[in-house]
Each structure stands twice: as C-alpha cells, then as structure tokens.
C-alpha cells in the first residue's frame, strides 16, 4: 500500500521572464528531500497572486488544493503566509491550468530540479543554503522559547515535588486548534477573500504533525435505527479538526440533495453513522431528506445559508446566515443545531467567536479526498487506501461518484477496526 506523505510547496519567486512569460519558482519538500521547480503560469493566476504581495520577505506556502466556487464561477486556492508571530491564509482566484501544473509538480520525484523544461540535480548549494537559513530564522524563536519553558518547568517540578507528593488528575478536552496572534490582511485578489487565520493552515499541515487529542466525552445516541452510534462532544473553546487514533469520522458537506437518502440508506445498512453539514437554501428545497437523515441517527450541522465565504461578509450578514440555517434545520429535526462547518474551511477568530456566542462549535477536518473533483469513484477510493485512516475526519460531498464509492470506503475503514463517530 502506498504511504501518504505530506508535501510542502514553498514559493520562492514570482515574476516575468525576458520574453514576458509569467513564472513562479517553488521548492517542494517531502520528508528530508527537496527539489526546486520553475512553473509557467497564466496571467489570470499571476495577477491574482501578485495582488497579495507574496514576495515581501514572509515565508509563503502554496496550498496544493483548489476549490470550485459555483457562485462566483471560478477556482480558488490559497497561500499560507508565516512570520515569527502570525500565520495568515489568503485566498486567490486561479485557473484550471494552474491547478493542473501544481498537480504535475506534486507527482514528480522530489530529488531533481527543473530549469527551462530540463531536469538537473538537486538545487544549487546557494539555493539550499538560503532555504536552510530561512527555515532556521523562522524556527529559532520557537526553539528558544521551548528551551526556556522546559527549563522553567523542570525547576518548578523539582521544587513542588519536594513539598507535595500528591498529583492532581488531568482532564483534557477533545479537538485542539488554538488561534495564534493574527496579522490583518488588507489585500484581496479578483474579489477572493483575504483571511487572517491559523485554522486552515493547521488542516493543510495536519498529516505532518502528531495529533495530541483527548476524548472528553463519548455517549450513546439513543432511539435511532443504528445498532450503535457514538457521539463525540466537541469542546466549546476549540475548533475541531482531528480524532484520536482509534476513531474515524465521515462528514458530508453541501447537502441536502436528491442523493441524501441514498447516502443515509447505505450508512444505515452498514450500521455506520455520519455527520451531515447542510446549506440552508438547500434545506428549504429538500426538507424530506433532512428529516430522513435525522430520523436515522445522523448528526446534522450548519454549513451556512448560501455557501458563501463568511469571513468576507459583514457581522450582520454572518449572523443572519447562521441563524437562518439553524432555524430551518431545527424546525424539521426538532434538535438544537450545535455544529458549524465554514464553507471552503474559511474562518477567522471573529467568526469563531460569533459561532461560539450562538452556542455552536466549529467542525473542521484533516482528510480531504477532493471527491468534488474526482473523475470516477475509483479516484476517491484510491485516496482512502493511500492515507492513514486512524484519527481521520474526512470531508466528503453529496455527489454521484462519492455515493458509488461509499460501500468500498466503509468496507476499507471497517477492516481497520476503527470506531465510527458523529459529532454534537
């Protein structure tokens, strides 16, 4: 089985060649290997990136993913901008040609460098030296802080252990996505939103780090057609995006639809529960599907009223989107809506705070098979076989390919002896 390995794509330069070709230079890091590539990009994507001013000295990572926005009729991708004190996510419009070029670069072995279409050995020593210097400068403050904190902690422990041999019981809460101090982003490109947040970058990088999560509460959900459904109560103070290693969760976005009942039937037949995140406008058009999912023990959450980029909206529009969606769902299920998933995963501290004030919790994810972009069911199934399933919160969508792939997905996950959970 192929092992899933996280790739990091860092932007080194953005400019034009002497003959006017728009070009970017990126370094791709995979485990302990790196390679540098030059990519030709179209003018549309180039201008969208240029407005974000990525070459201002910050460390810039290109997201390997893109999403189609049917409301604005364009693709969007993002950059992760890192400094010593903040990490921002900024969105930009891009072309399908750019997306395909990123996919091509990711599929190349990370041991060579492309220059003008010709392959050479790993990047030049000067480039490698600059890369190491940049990484060292970024991480040095954190290393120093960690050293001082560890030293202080050892001193405190040595003092307290002499005076008191009793230890307090630690109780943790599930799902950790703490916000760091943010820097406001003032630029947007081609009308995409520029969002200051740590949450999206944590999702993108989650496969590269250890998930330190503790289950705080697991309860049986009574009076459903499922044989055994377990629900995890997400801590109110955090945004949730991962599970402990013994668990797995399937979540379905962008419904309800004409396919919702079929998804529910397959899940029910396999005695598996999932979490559905519904769009308010679609709820009004597919009310029976919402009731059906609720009656069969599926968890149901809020996915906004019209699947718009909420961090770009005014506070009043944000509140209206969330409250209208809650109202129409609750009128059908007679259950309080406690979950919110932001469209496109776009979120910032202000939106998280607003969600919490409405007594909801933010549900993110750490596994994305990009089923919305799959050409056939086998593409989706292949992803599930390539990634580590344990601890995964999968984001899926209600479409035909995903529906056809679902039985094989469930069979594969059951072979892993993982416990399926829903959220509340």
Coordinates of C-alpha atoms in Angstrom, one line a residue:
X1 CA 0.0 0.0 0.0
X2 CA 1.3 3.5 -0.9
X3 CA 2.0 5.6 2.1
X4 CA 0.6 9.1 2.3
X5 CA 3.4 11.7 2.7
X6 CA 2.8 15.4 3.2
X7 CA 4.4 17.7 0.6
X8 CA 5.1 21.3 1.4
X9 CA 5.3 23.7 -1.6
X10 CA 7.1 27.0 -0.8
X11 CA 7.0 30.0 -3.1
X12 CA 10.5 31.4 -3.8
X13 CA 9.8 33.9 -6.6
X14 CA 7.1 35.4 -8.7
X15 CA 7.9 37.4 -11.9
X16 CA 8.2 37.5 -15.6
X17 CA 10.9 36.2 -17.9
X18 CA 12.6 38.4 -20.5
X19 CA 10.1 37.3 -23.1
X20 CA 7.1 38.1 -20.9
X21 CA 6.2 34.6 -19.7
X22 CA 4.7 34.7 -16.2
X23 CA 6.6 32.3 -13.9
X24 CA 7.0 31.2 -10.3
X25 CA 9.7 29.3 -8.6
X26 CA 8.8 26.8 -5.9
X27 CA 10.6 24.4 -3.6
X28 CA 8.9 21.1 -2.8
X29 CA 9.8 19.5 0.5
X30 CA 8.8 15.9 1.2
X31 CA 10.3 14.2 4.3
X32 CA 14.0 15.1 4.1
X33 CA 14.1 15.7 0.4
X34 CA 13.7 18.9 -1.6
X35 CA 13.6 20.0 -5.2
X36 CA 13.2 23.3 -6.8
X37 CA 11.0 23.9 -9.9
X38 CA 10.1 26.8 -12.2
X39 CA 6.5 26.8 -13.3
X40 CA 4.9 28.9 -16.1
X41 CA 1.5 30.2 -15.0
X42 CA -1.2 32.1 -16.8
X43 CA -1.7 35.8 -16.5
X44 CA -5.0 35.5 -14.6
X45 CA -3.4 33.5 -11.8
X46 CA -0.3 35.6 -11.9
X47 CA -2.2 38.8 -11.3
X48 CA -4.3 37.3 -8.5
X49 CA -1.1 36.2 -6.7
X50 CA 0.7 39.5 -7.4
X51 CA -2.0 41.5 -5.6
X52 CA -1.3 39.5 -2.4
X53 CA 2.3 40.8 -2.5
X54 CA 3.8 37.4 -1.6
X55 CA 7.4 38.3 -2.1
X56 CA 7.6 40.8 0.9
X57 CA 10.0 38.7 3.0
X58 CA 7.5 36.4 4.7
X59 CA 7.5 32.7 4.2
X60 CA 4.9 31.7 1.7
X61 CA 3.5 28.2 1.2
X62 CA 1.2 27.4 -1.7
X63 CA -1.8 25.3 -1.0
X64 CA -1.8 22.1 -3.1
X65 CA -5.6 22.3 -3.2
X66 CA -8.2 24.3 -5.1
X67 CA -11.9 24.6 -4.9
X68 CA -14.5 25.4 -7.5
X69 CA -16.9 28.2 -6.4
X70 CA -20.1 27.8 -8.4
X71 CA -21.5 31.0 -7.0
X72 CA -18.6 33.1 -8.5
X73 CA -17.8 30.7 -11.3
X74 CA -14.1 30.4 -10.6
X75 CA -11.5 28.3 -8.9
X76 CA -9.9 29.4 -5.7
X77 CA -6.6 28.3 -4.0
X78 CA -4.7 29.9 -1.1
X79 CA -1.3 30.8 0.3
X80 CA -0.1 30.4 3.9
X81 CA 1.9 33.4 5.0
X82 CA 4.1 32.8 8.0
X83 CA 6.0 35.2 10.2
X84 CA 7.6 34.9 13.6
X85 CA 4.3 35.9 15.3
X86 CA 1.5 35.0 12.9
X87 CA 0.2 32.7 10.2
X88 CA -2.3 34.0 7.7
X89 CA -4.3 32.3 5.0
X90 CA -5.1 34.4 1.9
X91 CA -7.2 33.3 -1.0
X92 CA -6.7 34.0 -4.7
X93 CA -8.6 33.1 -7.9
X94 CA -6.7 30.7 -10.2
X95 CA -7.1 28.9 -13.4
X96 CA -7.6 25.2 -14.1
X97 CA -4.2 25.2 -15.9
X98 CA -2.5 26.4 -12.7
X99 CA -4.2 23.6 -10.7
X100 CA -3.0 21.0 -13.2
X101 CA 0.5 22.4 -13.1
X102 CA 0.6 22.1 -9.3
X103 CA -0.6 18.5 -9.5
X104 CA 2.1 17.8 -12.0
X105 CA 4.8 19.2 -9.8
X106 CA 3.5 17.2 -6.8
X107 CA 3.7 14.0 -8.8
X108 CA 7.4 14.4 -9.7
X109 CA 10.1 12.7 -7.6
X110 CA 11.4 15.3 -5.1
X111 CA 15.1 14.7 -5.9
X112 CA 15.6 16.8 -9.1
X113 CA 15.3 20.4 -10.2
X114 CA 13.6 21.6 -13.4
X115 CA 15.1 24.5 -15.2
X116 CA 13.5 25.5 -18.6
X117 CA 12.0 22.1 -19.0
X118 CA 15.3 20.2 -18.4
X119 CA 16.0 18.2 -15.3
X120 CA 19.1 18.7 -13.3
X121 CA 20.4 17.5 -9.9
X122 CA 19.0 18.8 -6.6
X123 CA 19.0 22.6 -6.3
X124 CA 22.2 24.6 -6.2
X125 CA 24.1 24.9 -2.9
X126 CA 23.4 28.6 -2.7
X127 CA 19.6 28.0 -3.0
X128 CA 19.8 25.2 -0.5
X129 CA 21.8 27.5 1.9
X130 CA 19.2 30.3 1.6
X131 CA 16.4 27.8 2.2
X132 CA 18.1 26.4 5.4
X133 CA 18.8 30.0 6.6
X134 CA 15.2 31.0 6.1
X135 CA 13.9 27.9 7.9
X136 CA 16.4 28.5 10.8
X137 CA 15.3 32.1 11.2
X138 CA 11.7 31.2 11.2
X139 CA 12.0 28.4 13.9
X140 CA 14.8 29.8 16.1
X141 CA 12.5 32.0 18.3
X142 CA 10.2 29.0 18.8
X143 CA 13.2 26.7 19.8
X144 CA 14.5 29.3 22.2
X145 CA 11.0 29.7 23.8
X146 CA 10.6 26.0 24.1
X147 CA 14.1 25.7 25.8
X148 CA 13.3 28.4 28.3
X149 CA 9.9 26.9 29.0
X150 CA 11.3 23.4 29.5
X151 CA 14.0 24.7 31.9
X152 CA 11.5 26.7 33.9
X153 CA 9.1 23.7 34.1
X154 CA 11.9 21.4 35.4
X155 CA 12.7 23.9 38.1
X156 CA 9.1 24.2 39.2
X157 CA 8.7 20.5 39.3
X158 CA 11.8 19.9 41.3
X159 CA 10.6 22.5 43.9
X160 CA 7.0 21.3 44.1
X161 CA 7.9 17.6 44.2
X162 CA 9.8 18.2 47.5
X163 CA 6.8 19.7 49.3
X164 CA 4.0 17.6 47.9
X165 CA 3.9 14.1 46.6
X166 CA 0.2 14.2 45.6
X167 CA -0.7 14.7 41.9
X168 CA -3.8 16.3 40.5
X169 CA -5.9 14.4 37.9
X170 CA -5.7 16.0 34.5
X171 CA -8.8 16.1 32.4
X172 CA -8.5 17.2 28.7
X173 CA -11.0 18.2 26.1
X174 CA -11.2 17.0 22.5
X175 CA -10.0 18.8 19.4
X176 CA -7.3 21.4 19.6
X177 CA -6.9 24.2 17.1
X178 CA -5.8 27.2 19.2
X179 CA -5.5 30.5 17.4
X180 CA -2.2 32.3 17.3
X181 CA -1.9 36.1 17.2
X182 CA -3.0 37.2 13.8
X183 CA -1.9 39.9 11.3
X184 CA -4.8 41.6 9.4
X185 CA -4.6 41.1 5.6
X186 CA -5.5 44.1 3.6
X187 CA -5.2 42.8 0.1
X188 CA -7.7 40.7 -2.0
X189 CA -7.3 39.3 -5.5
X190 CA -10.0 39.1 -8.2
X191 CA -12.6 39.5 -5.4
X192 CA -11.5 36.5 -3.4
X193 CA -11.3 36.9 0.3
X194 CA -8.2 37.5 2.3
X195 CA -8.5 35.8 5.7
X196 CA -6.2 36.1 8.7
X197 CA -6.4 32.7 10.5
X198 CA -4.4 29.7 11.7
X199 CA -7.2 27.1 11.3
X200 CA -6.9 26.4 7.5
X201 CA -3.1 26.0 7.7
X202 CA -3.4 23.6 10.6
X203 CA -5.7 21.5 8.4
X204 CA -3.3 21.5 5.5
X205 CA -0.4 20.5 7.7
X206 CA -2.2 18.1 10.0
X207 CA -0.7 14.9 8.3
X208 CA 2.8 16.2 9.1
X209 CA 2.4 16.5 12.8
X210 CA 1.3 14.4 15.8
X211 CA -2.3 14.9 16.8
X212 CA -2.5 15.4 20.6
X213 CA -6.1 14.8 21.3
X214 CA -8.0 13.5 24.3
X215 CA -11.6 12.2 24.2
X216 CA -13.5 14.1 26.8
X217 CA -17.0 12.7 26.4
X218 CA -18.3 9.8 24.3
X219 CA -22.0 9.0 24.7
X220 CA -24.5 6.6 23.1
X221 CA -27.2 8.3 20.9
X222 CA -30.5 6.7 21.9
X223 CA -33.7 5.9 19.9
X224 CA -32.2 5.6 16.4
X225 CA -32.2 2.9 13.8
X226 CA -28.5 2.5 14.1
X227 CA -27.2 -0.5 16.1
X228 CA -24.5 1.5 17.9
X229 CA -23.8 5.2 17.3
X230 CA -21.2 7.0 19.4
X231 CA -21.2 10.8 19.5
X232 CA -18.2 13.0 20.5
X233 CA -19.0 16.2 22.2
X234 CA -16.6 18.9 20.9
X235 CA -15.2 21.2 23.5
X236 CA -16.8 24.7 23.2
X237 CA -13.5 26.5 23.5
X238 CA -11.9 24.9 20.4
X239 CA -12.2 24.2 16.7
X240 CA -12.2 20.6 16.0
X241 CA -10.3 19.0 13.1
X242 CA -8.9 15.6 14.2
X243 CA -9.6 12.5 16.1
X244 CA -7.5 10.1 18.4
X245 CA -6.0 7.2 16.6
X246 CA -8.8 4.7 17.4
X247 CA -11.5 6.7 15.8
X248 CA -12.7 7.8 12.3
X249 CA -15.5 10.1 11.1
X250 CA -17.2 10.7 7.8
X251 CA -18.7 14.1 7.2
X252 CA -20.7 15.2 4.2
X253 CA -20.9 18.8 3.0
X254 CA -23.2 20.8 0.7
X255 CA -26.4 18.9 1.1
X256 CA -29.2 18.1 1.4
X257 CA -29.7 16.9 -2.1
X258 CA -31.6 14.3 -4.2
X259 CA -28.9 11.8 -3.1
X260 CA -29.1 12.3 0.7
X261 CA -31.5 9.5 1.3
X262 CA -29.3 7.1 -0.7
X263 CA -26.3 8.1 1.4
X264 CA -28.2 7.5 4.6
X265 CA -29.5 4.1 3.4
X266 CA -26.0 2.9 2.7
X267 CA -24.7 4.1 6.1
X268 CA -27.7 2.7 7.9
X269 CA -27.3 -0.7 6.2
X270 CA -23.7 -0.8 7.3
X271 CA -24.6 0.3 10.8
X272 CA -22.4 3.4 10.5
X273 CA -23.3 7.0 11.3
X274 CA -22.0 10.2 9.7
X275 CA -22.3 13.9 10.2
X276 CA -24.1 15.9 7.5
X277 CA -23.4 19.7 7.1
X278 CA -26.4 21.2 5.3
X279 CA -26.7 24.5 3.4
X280 CA -29.8 26.5 4.5
X281 CA -31.1 27.3 1.0
X282 CA -30.9 23.6 0.0
X283 CA -32.7 22.6 3.2
X284 CA -35.7 24.5 2.1
X285 CA -35.8 22.6 -1.2
X286 CA -35.1 19.1 0.3
X287 CA -36.9 19.1 3.6
X288 CA -37.8 15.4 3.5
X289 CA -34.1 14.5 3.1
X290 CA -33.2 16.4 6.3
X291 CA -35.9 14.7 8.3
X292 CA -34.9 11.3 6.9
X293 CA -31.2 11.8 7.9
X294 CA -32.2 13.0 11.4
X295 CA -34.6 10.0 12.0
X296 CA -31.8 7.6 11.0
X297 CA -29.4 8.9 13.6
X298 CA -27.2 11.1 11.5
X299 CA -25.7 14.2 13.1
X300 CA -26.7 17.5 11.3
X301 CA -24.8 20.7 11.3
X302 CA -24.9 24.2 9.8
X303 CA -22.9 24.9 6.6
X304 CA -24.1 28.5 6.1
X305 CA -27.2 29.7 4.3
X306 CA -25.7 30.0 0.7
X307 CA -22.2 28.5 0.9
X308 CA -20.6 31.9 0.8
X309 CA -17.2 33.0 2.2
X310 CA -18.4 34.2 5.6
X311 CA -15.2 35.9 6.8
X312 CA -15.7 38.4 3.9
X313 CA -19.3 39.1 5.0
X314 CA -20.4 41.8 7.4
X315 CA -21.1 40.7 11.0
X316 CA -24.8 41.2 10.4
X317 CA -24.7 39.0 7.3
X318 CA -22.8 36.4 9.2
X319 CA -25.3 36.3 12.0
X320 CA -28.2 36.1 9.5
X321 CA -26.6 33.3 7.5
X322 CA -26.0 31.2 10.7
X323 CA -29.4 31.9 12.4
X324 CA -31.5 31.3 9.3
X325 CA -29.8 28.0 8.6
X326 CA -30.2 26.9 12.2
X327 CA -33.9 27.9 12.2
X328 CA -34.8 25.9 9.1
X329 CA -32.9 22.8 10.2
X330 CA -34.3 22.9 13.8
X331 CA -37.9 23.3 12.5
X332 CA -37.5 19.9 10.7
X333 CA -35.4 17.9 13.1
X334 CA -36.6 19.4 16.4
X335 CA -33.0 19.2 17.6
X336 CA -30.7 22.1 18.5
X337 CA -28.0 22.7 15.9
X338 CA -24.6 22.7 17.7
X339 CA -22.2 22.3 14.8
X340 CA -20.9 24.7 12.2
X341 CA -18.6 24.0 9.3
X342 CA -17.4 27.0 7.4
X343 CA -17.6 26.8 3.6
X344 CA -14.2 26.2 2.0
X345 CA -12.8 25.9 5.5
X346 CA -12.5 29.7 5.5
X347 CA -12.6 31.0 9.1
X348 CA -11.1 33.6 11.3
X349 CA -11.1 34.5 15.0
X350 CA -14.1 36.8 14.7
X351 CA -16.2 34.2 13.0
X352 CA -15.2 31.5 15.5
X353 CA -16.3 33.9 18.3
X354 CA -19.6 34.5 16.7
X355 CA -20.2 30.8 16.3
X356 CA -19.5 30.2 19.9
X357 CA -21.8 33.0 21.0
X358 CA -24.6 31.2 19.1
X359 CA -23.8 28.1 21.2
X360 CA -22.3 26.2 18.3
X361 CA -18.9 24.7 17.8
X362 CA -16.7 24.8 14.7
X363 CA -16.1 21.5 13.0
X364 CA -13.1 21.3 10.5
X365 CA -11.4 18.3 9.0
X366 CA -8.0 16.7 8.4
X367 CA -8.6 14.3 5.4
X368 CA -9.8 15.6 2.0
X369 CA -10.1 13.2 -0.9
X370 CA -11.3 16.1 -3.1
X371 CA -14.3 14.0 -4.2
X372 CA -15.8 17.1 -5.7
X373 CA -13.1 17.0 -8.3
X374 CA -12.9 13.2 -8.9
X375 CA -13.5 11.9 -12.4
X376 CA -14.7 8.5 -11.2
X377 CA -15.4 6.6 -7.9
X378 CA -12.1 4.8 -8.0
X379 CA -10.2 8.1 -7.6
X380 CA -11.9 8.6 -4.2
X381 CA -11.4 5.0 -3.1
X382 CA -7.7 5.2 -4.0
X383 CA -7.3 8.2 -1.6
X384 CA -8.7 6.2 1.3
X385 CA -6.2 3.4 0.6
X386 CA -3.2 5.9 0.4
X387 CA -3.8 7.8 3.7
X388 CA -3.7 6.8 7.3
X389 CA -7.3 6.3 8.3
X390 CA -6.9 6.3 12.1
X391 CA -7.7 9.7 13.5
X392 CA -9.2 10.9 10.3
X393 CA -12.1 13.4 9.9
X394 CA -13.0 13.0 6.2
X395 CA -14.7 15.8 4.3
X396 CA -16.9 14.4 1.6
X397 CA -19.7 15.8 -0.6
X398 CA -23.1 14.6 -1.8
X399 CA -22.3 13.6 -5.4
X400 CA -22.7 10.6 -7.6
X401 CA -19.1 9.4 -7.5
X402 CA -18.9 9.6 -3.8
X403 CA -22.2 7.7 -3.5
X404 CA -20.9 4.9 -5.7
X405 CA -17.6 4.8 -3.7
X406 CA -19.2 4.8 -0.3
X407 CA -19.6 1.0 0.1
X408 CA -16.0 0.4 -0.7
X409 CA -14.9 3.2 1.6
X410 CA -16.9 1.7 4.5
X411 CA -15.5 -1.7 3.8
X412 CA -11.9 -0.4 3.9
X413 CA -12.4 1.6 7.1
X414 CA -14.1 -1.3 8.9
X415 CA -11.1 -3.5 8.1
X416 CA -9.0 -1.1 10.1
X417 CA -11.1 -1.8 13.3
X418 CA -11.8 1.8 13.9
X419 CA -14.7 3.2 15.8
X420 CA -17.0 5.4 13.7
X421 CA -18.2 8.6 15.4
X422 CA -20.5 11.5 14.8
X423 CA -20.2 15.0 16.4
X424 CA -22.5 17.0 18.6

